[in-house]
XYZ file of C-alpha atoms in Angstrom:
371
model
C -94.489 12.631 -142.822
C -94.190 11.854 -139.197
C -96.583 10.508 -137.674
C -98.250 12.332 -134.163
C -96.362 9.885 -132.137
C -92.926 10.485 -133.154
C -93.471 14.509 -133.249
C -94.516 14.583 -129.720
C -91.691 12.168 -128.644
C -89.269 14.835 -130.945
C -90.827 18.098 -129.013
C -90.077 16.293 -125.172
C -86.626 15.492 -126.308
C -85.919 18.993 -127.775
C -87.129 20.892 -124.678
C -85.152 18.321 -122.680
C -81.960 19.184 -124.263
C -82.937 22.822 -124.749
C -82.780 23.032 -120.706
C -79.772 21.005 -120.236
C -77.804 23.361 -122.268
C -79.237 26.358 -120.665
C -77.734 24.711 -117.175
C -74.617 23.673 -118.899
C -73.983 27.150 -120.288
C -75.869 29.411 -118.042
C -74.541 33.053 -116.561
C -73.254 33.236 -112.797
C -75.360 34.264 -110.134
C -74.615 37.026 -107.702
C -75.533 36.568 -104.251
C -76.988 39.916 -102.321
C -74.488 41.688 -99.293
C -75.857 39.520 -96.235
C -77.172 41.429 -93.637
C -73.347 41.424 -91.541
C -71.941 43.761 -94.596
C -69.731 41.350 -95.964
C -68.136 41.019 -99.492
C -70.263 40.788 -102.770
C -70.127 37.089 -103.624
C -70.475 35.168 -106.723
C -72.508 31.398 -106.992
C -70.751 29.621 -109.806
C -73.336 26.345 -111.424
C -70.748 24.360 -109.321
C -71.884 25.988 -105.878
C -75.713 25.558 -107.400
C -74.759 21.402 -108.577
C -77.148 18.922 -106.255
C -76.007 17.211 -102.822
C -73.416 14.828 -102.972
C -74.245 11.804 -104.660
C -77.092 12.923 -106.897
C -75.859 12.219 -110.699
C -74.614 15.643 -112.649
C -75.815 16.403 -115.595
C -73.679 17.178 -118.722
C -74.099 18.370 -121.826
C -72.657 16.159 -124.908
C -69.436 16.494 -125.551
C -68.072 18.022 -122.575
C -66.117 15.898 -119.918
C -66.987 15.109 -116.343
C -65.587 16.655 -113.750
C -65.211 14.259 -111.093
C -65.745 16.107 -107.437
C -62.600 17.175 -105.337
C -62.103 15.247 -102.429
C -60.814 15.836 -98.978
C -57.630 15.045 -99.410
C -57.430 17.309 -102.694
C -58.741 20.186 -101.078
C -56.927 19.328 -97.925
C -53.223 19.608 -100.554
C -54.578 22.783 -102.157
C -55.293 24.648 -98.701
C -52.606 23.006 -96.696
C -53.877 20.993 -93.859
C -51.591 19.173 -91.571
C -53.224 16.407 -90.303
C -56.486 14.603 -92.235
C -59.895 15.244 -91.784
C -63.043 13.045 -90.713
C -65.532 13.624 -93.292
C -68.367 16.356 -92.160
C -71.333 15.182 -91.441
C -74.413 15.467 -94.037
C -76.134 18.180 -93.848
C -79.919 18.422 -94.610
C -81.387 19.760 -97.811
C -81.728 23.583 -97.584
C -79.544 23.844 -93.828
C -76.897 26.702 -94.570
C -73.698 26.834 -92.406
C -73.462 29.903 -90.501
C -70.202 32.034 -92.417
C -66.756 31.353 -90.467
C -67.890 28.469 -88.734
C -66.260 25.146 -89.535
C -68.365 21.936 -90.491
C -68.168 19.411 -87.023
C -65.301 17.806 -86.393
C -63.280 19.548 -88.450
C -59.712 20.790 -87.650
C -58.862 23.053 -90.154
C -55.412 25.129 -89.832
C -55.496 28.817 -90.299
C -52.892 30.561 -92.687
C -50.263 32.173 -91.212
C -51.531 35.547 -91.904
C -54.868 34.836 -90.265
C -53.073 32.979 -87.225
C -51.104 36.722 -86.597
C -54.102 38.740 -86.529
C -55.339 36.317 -83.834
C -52.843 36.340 -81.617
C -51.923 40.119 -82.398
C -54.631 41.252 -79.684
C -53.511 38.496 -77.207
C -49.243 40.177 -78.266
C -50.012 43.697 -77.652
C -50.032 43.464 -73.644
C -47.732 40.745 -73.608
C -45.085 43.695 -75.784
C -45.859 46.301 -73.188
C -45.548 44.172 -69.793
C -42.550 45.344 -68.127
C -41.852 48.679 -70.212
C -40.396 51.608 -68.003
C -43.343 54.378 -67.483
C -42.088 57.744 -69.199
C -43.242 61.072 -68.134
C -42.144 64.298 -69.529
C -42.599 67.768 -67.821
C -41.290 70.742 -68.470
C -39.575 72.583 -65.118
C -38.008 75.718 -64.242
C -34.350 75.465 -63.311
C -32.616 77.929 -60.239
C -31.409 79.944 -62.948
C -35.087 80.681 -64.633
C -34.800 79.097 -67.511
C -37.022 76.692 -68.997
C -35.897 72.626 -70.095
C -37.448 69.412 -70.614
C -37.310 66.889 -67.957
C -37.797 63.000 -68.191
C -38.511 60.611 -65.580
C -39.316 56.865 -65.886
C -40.209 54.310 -63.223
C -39.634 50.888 -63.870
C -41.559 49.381 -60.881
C -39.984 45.550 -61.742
C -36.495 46.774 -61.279
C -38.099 49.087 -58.232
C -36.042 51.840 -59.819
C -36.300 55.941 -61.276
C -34.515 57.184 -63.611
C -34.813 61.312 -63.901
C -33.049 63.247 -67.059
C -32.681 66.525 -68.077
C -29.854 68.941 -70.152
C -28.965 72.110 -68.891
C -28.714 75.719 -71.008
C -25.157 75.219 -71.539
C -25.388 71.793 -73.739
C -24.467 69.323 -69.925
C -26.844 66.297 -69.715
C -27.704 65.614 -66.074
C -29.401 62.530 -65.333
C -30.125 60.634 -61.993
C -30.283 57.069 -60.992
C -32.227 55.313 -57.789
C -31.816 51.570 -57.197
C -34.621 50.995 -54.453
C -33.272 47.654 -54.102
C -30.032 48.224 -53.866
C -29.832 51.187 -51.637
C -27.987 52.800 -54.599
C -28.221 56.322 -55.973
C -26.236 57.092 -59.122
C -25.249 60.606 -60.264
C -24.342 61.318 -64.218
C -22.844 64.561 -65.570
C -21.956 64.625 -69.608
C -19.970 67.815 -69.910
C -19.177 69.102 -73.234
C -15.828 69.655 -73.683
C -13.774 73.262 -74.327
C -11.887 72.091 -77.596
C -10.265 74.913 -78.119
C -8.444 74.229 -74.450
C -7.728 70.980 -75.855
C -10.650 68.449 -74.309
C -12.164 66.077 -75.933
C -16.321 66.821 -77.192
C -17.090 65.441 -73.911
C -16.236 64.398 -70.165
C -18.396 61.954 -68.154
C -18.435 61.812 -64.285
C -20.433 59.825 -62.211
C -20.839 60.079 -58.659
C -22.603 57.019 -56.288
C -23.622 57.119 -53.019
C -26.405 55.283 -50.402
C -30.022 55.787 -51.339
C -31.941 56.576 -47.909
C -36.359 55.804 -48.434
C -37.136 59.344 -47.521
C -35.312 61.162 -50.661
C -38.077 60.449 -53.493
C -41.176 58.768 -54.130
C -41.277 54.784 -54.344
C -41.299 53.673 -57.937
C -45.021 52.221 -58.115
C -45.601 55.884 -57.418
C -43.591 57.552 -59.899
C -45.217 54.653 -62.579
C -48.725 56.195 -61.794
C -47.393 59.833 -62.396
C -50.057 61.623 -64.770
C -50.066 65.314 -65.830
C -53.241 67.468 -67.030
C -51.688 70.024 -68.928
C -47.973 68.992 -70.556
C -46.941 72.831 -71.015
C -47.517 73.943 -67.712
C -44.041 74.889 -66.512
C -43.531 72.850 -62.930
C -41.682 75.079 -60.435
C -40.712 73.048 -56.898
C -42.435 73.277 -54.258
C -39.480 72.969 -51.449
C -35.933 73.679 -52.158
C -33.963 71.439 -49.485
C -30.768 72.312 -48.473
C -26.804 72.380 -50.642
C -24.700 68.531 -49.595
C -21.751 68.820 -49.508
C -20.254 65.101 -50.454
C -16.355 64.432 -50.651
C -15.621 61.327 -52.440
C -12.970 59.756 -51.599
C -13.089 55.898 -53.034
C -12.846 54.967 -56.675
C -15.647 52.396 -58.084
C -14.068 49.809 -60.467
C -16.455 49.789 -63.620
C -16.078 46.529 -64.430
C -17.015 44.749 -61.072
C -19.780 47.900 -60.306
C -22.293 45.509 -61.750
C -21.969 43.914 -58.082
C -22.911 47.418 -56.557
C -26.033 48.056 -58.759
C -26.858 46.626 -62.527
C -27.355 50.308 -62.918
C -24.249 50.972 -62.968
C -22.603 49.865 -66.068
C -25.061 51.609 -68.206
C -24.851 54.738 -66.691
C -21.833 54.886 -66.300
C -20.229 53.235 -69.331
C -18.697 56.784 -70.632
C -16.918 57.678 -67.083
C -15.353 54.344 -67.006
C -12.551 56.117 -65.034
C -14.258 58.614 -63.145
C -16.785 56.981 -60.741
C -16.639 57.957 -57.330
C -18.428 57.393 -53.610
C -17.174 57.818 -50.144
C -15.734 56.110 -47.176
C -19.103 56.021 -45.165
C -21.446 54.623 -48.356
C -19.079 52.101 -48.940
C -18.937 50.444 -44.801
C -22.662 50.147 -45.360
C -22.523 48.488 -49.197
C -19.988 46.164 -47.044
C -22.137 45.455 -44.350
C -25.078 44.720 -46.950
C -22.711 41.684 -48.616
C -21.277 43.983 -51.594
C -17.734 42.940 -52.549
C -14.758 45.008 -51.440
C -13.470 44.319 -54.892
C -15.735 46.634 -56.127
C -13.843 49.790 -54.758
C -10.307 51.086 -54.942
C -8.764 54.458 -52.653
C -7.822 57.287 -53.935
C -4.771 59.322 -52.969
C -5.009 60.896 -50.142
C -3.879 64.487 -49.055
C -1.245 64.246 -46.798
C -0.165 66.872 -43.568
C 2.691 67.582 -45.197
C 1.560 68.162 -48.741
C -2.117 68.672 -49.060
C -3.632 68.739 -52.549
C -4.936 72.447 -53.863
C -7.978 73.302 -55.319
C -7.696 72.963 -59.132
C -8.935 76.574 -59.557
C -5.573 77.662 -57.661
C -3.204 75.428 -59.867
C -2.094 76.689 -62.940
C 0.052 73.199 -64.574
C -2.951 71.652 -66.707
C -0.967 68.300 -65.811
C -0.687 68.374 -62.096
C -2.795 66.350 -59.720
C -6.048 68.473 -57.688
C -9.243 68.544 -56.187
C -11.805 68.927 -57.906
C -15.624 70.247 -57.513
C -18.468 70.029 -59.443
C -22.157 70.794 -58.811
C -25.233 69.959 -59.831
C -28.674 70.678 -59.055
C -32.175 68.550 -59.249
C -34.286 71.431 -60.434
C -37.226 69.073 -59.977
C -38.326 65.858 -59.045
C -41.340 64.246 -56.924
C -39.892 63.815 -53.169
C -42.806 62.820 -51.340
C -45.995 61.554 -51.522
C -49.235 64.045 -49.903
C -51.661 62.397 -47.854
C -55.796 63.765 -47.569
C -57.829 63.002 -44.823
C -61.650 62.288 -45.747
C -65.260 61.794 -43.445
C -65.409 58.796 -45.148
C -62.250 57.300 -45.118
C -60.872 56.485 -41.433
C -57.378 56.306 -42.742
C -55.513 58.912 -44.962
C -55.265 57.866 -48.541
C -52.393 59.131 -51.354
C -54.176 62.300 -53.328
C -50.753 64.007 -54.888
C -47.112 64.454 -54.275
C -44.979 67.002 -53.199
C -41.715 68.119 -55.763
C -38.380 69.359 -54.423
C -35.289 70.670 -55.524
C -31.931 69.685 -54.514
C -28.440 71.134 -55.158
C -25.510 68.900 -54.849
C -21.810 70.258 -54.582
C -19.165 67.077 -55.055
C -15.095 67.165 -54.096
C -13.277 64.258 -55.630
C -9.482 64.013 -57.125
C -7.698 64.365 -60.672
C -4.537 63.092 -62.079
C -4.564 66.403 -63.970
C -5.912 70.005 -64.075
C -6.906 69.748 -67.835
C -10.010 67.261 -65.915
C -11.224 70.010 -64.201
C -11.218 72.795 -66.616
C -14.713 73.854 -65.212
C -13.491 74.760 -61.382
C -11.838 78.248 -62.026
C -12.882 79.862 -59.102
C -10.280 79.068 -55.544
């Protein structure tokens, strides 16, 4: 039999064994939601192991694990550049969650690096984007059609589109700084008279300040109710424009960078006049830019296309077009406490426009049937 010595010395040794194998083998612990809401977390006996440099237990038979060091973790996760060790914290401090130990400089994944910088992106994106407004206006006829207009206050230019009931797309083009207004007319074509699905014509003359709104203006356009119909407020009088100078397309970038965008489907069917193109001059524009057009003489003067009946003889032709509506000016309030007027609305308008400009052939001005 044992004697009382050895049986006491037996029981320490048992219960000391008995706990190390309840450490070595014990279940995970789950941590409670902290009070930000976050994830459901899980302690592992590694999180729970003592501070750094305390000896680890083990229970016989298994191997040591030897702890990971910087530049371990720093080749799992991917850092750059190497670390200075973090300073020792006390027993019990906790670091705050997201927060990095001092002096540390660790790089975020490229995922986490994006959402970052998407809030800083999202203004950058939209910097410089043309302002769109859409309103729906009634045109001379009574009918009803969607118009666009966008301001693009870094080019200082307004842009204004709309399609007519009979399939045309009219659109309109001002060039603040270049004193430039650009006409557009896609016309679908007759095929059974032979045309092609479409004819382009552009028309470009001077841009005077007084004709629409300035394009910080039109950028700060807002409307209450989108499906109110918008009916103008002043209808100015017809202009009557003959053009009688060509615009070369591929120099009209010299004109207005407008130009070739607009008018990249009426390559050979841009016109201005005589008058718009002395001031262009004047303003440093290249004569290059514009080429005559033949001329009616005294002794043979060119008919109307609507009183020639060859499809392949030269004519004048006329085409019109109306801005059913668009904002002209700008109205001005007077106030007690204001000494000064201040901008409180605009004022829209309506223009027609009625332009004479030459053909090589008939069949290009299928449209003008009446003498």
């Amino acid at each position: 039999m044992k004697s009382a010595k050895q049986a006491r010395r037996a029981g320490v040794w048992g219960r000391g064994a008995a706990a190390l194998g309840r450490r070595a083998g014990a279940p995970e612990r789950r941590v409670r939601l902290g009070a930000a809401g976050g994830r459901a977390a899980e302690r592992s006996p590694r999180a729970s192991a003592p501070r750094r440099g305390a000896p680890r237990p083990s229970s016989p038979g298994s191997r040591s694990r030897a702890p990971r060091t910087s530049h371990q973790l720093r080749a799992k996760f991917g850092s750059a550049s190497p670390r200075p060790h973090a300073a020792r914290r006390g027993r019990g401090a906790r670091r705050p969650p997201g927060m990095r130990p001092p002096g540390g400089c660790e790089v975020p994944t490229a995922r986490l690096a994006l959402l970052l910088l998407l809030p800083l992106l999202v203004p950058l994106l939209g910097a410089g984007a043309p302002a769109e407004l859409r309103v729906r206006v009634r045109l001379p006829d009574g009918q009803v059609t969607e118009e666009s207009l966008q301001a693009d206050s870094d080019a200082d230019s307004i842009s204004l589109e709309l399609r007519k009931p009979d399939g045309t797309l009219v659109s309109f083009t001002a060039d603040f700084k270049k004193d430039v207004k650009i006409f557009r007319a896609l016309i679908l074509g007759e095929l059974e008279k032979g045309q092609s699905q479409f004819q382009a014509l552009c028309f470009v003359t001077r841009l005077h300040r007084n004709e629409i709104i300035p394009s910080e203006a039109m950028a700060k356009l807002r409307q209450k109710n989108p499906r109110a119909v918008r009916q103008a407020e002043e209808v100015r009088g017809l202009e009557h424009l003959h053009m009688d100078i060509a615009v070369n397309f591929s120099q009209g970038g010299l004109l207005s960078p407008h130009l070739r965008n607009v008018c990249a489907e009426a390559v050979d069917a841009i016109y201005t006049r005589q008058e718009d193109v002395r001031f262009w001059v004047e303003q440093g524009v290249d004569s290059s830019v514009f080429e005559a057009l033949p001329k009616a003489s005294e002794q043979m003067p060119l008919p109307r296309c609507g009183q020639v009946g060859d499809r392949g003889k030269p004519c004048v032709c006329r085409y019109g077009l109306s801005l059913a509506w668009y904002p002209c000016m700008l109205k001005f309030c007077h106030s007690r406490d204001r000494l000064t007027p201040y901008k409180c609305g605009i004022r829209s308008c309506q223009k027609n426009y009625r332009f004479d400009f030459y053909v090589p052939q008939r069949q290009l001005c299928l449209w003008d049937e009446d003498p």
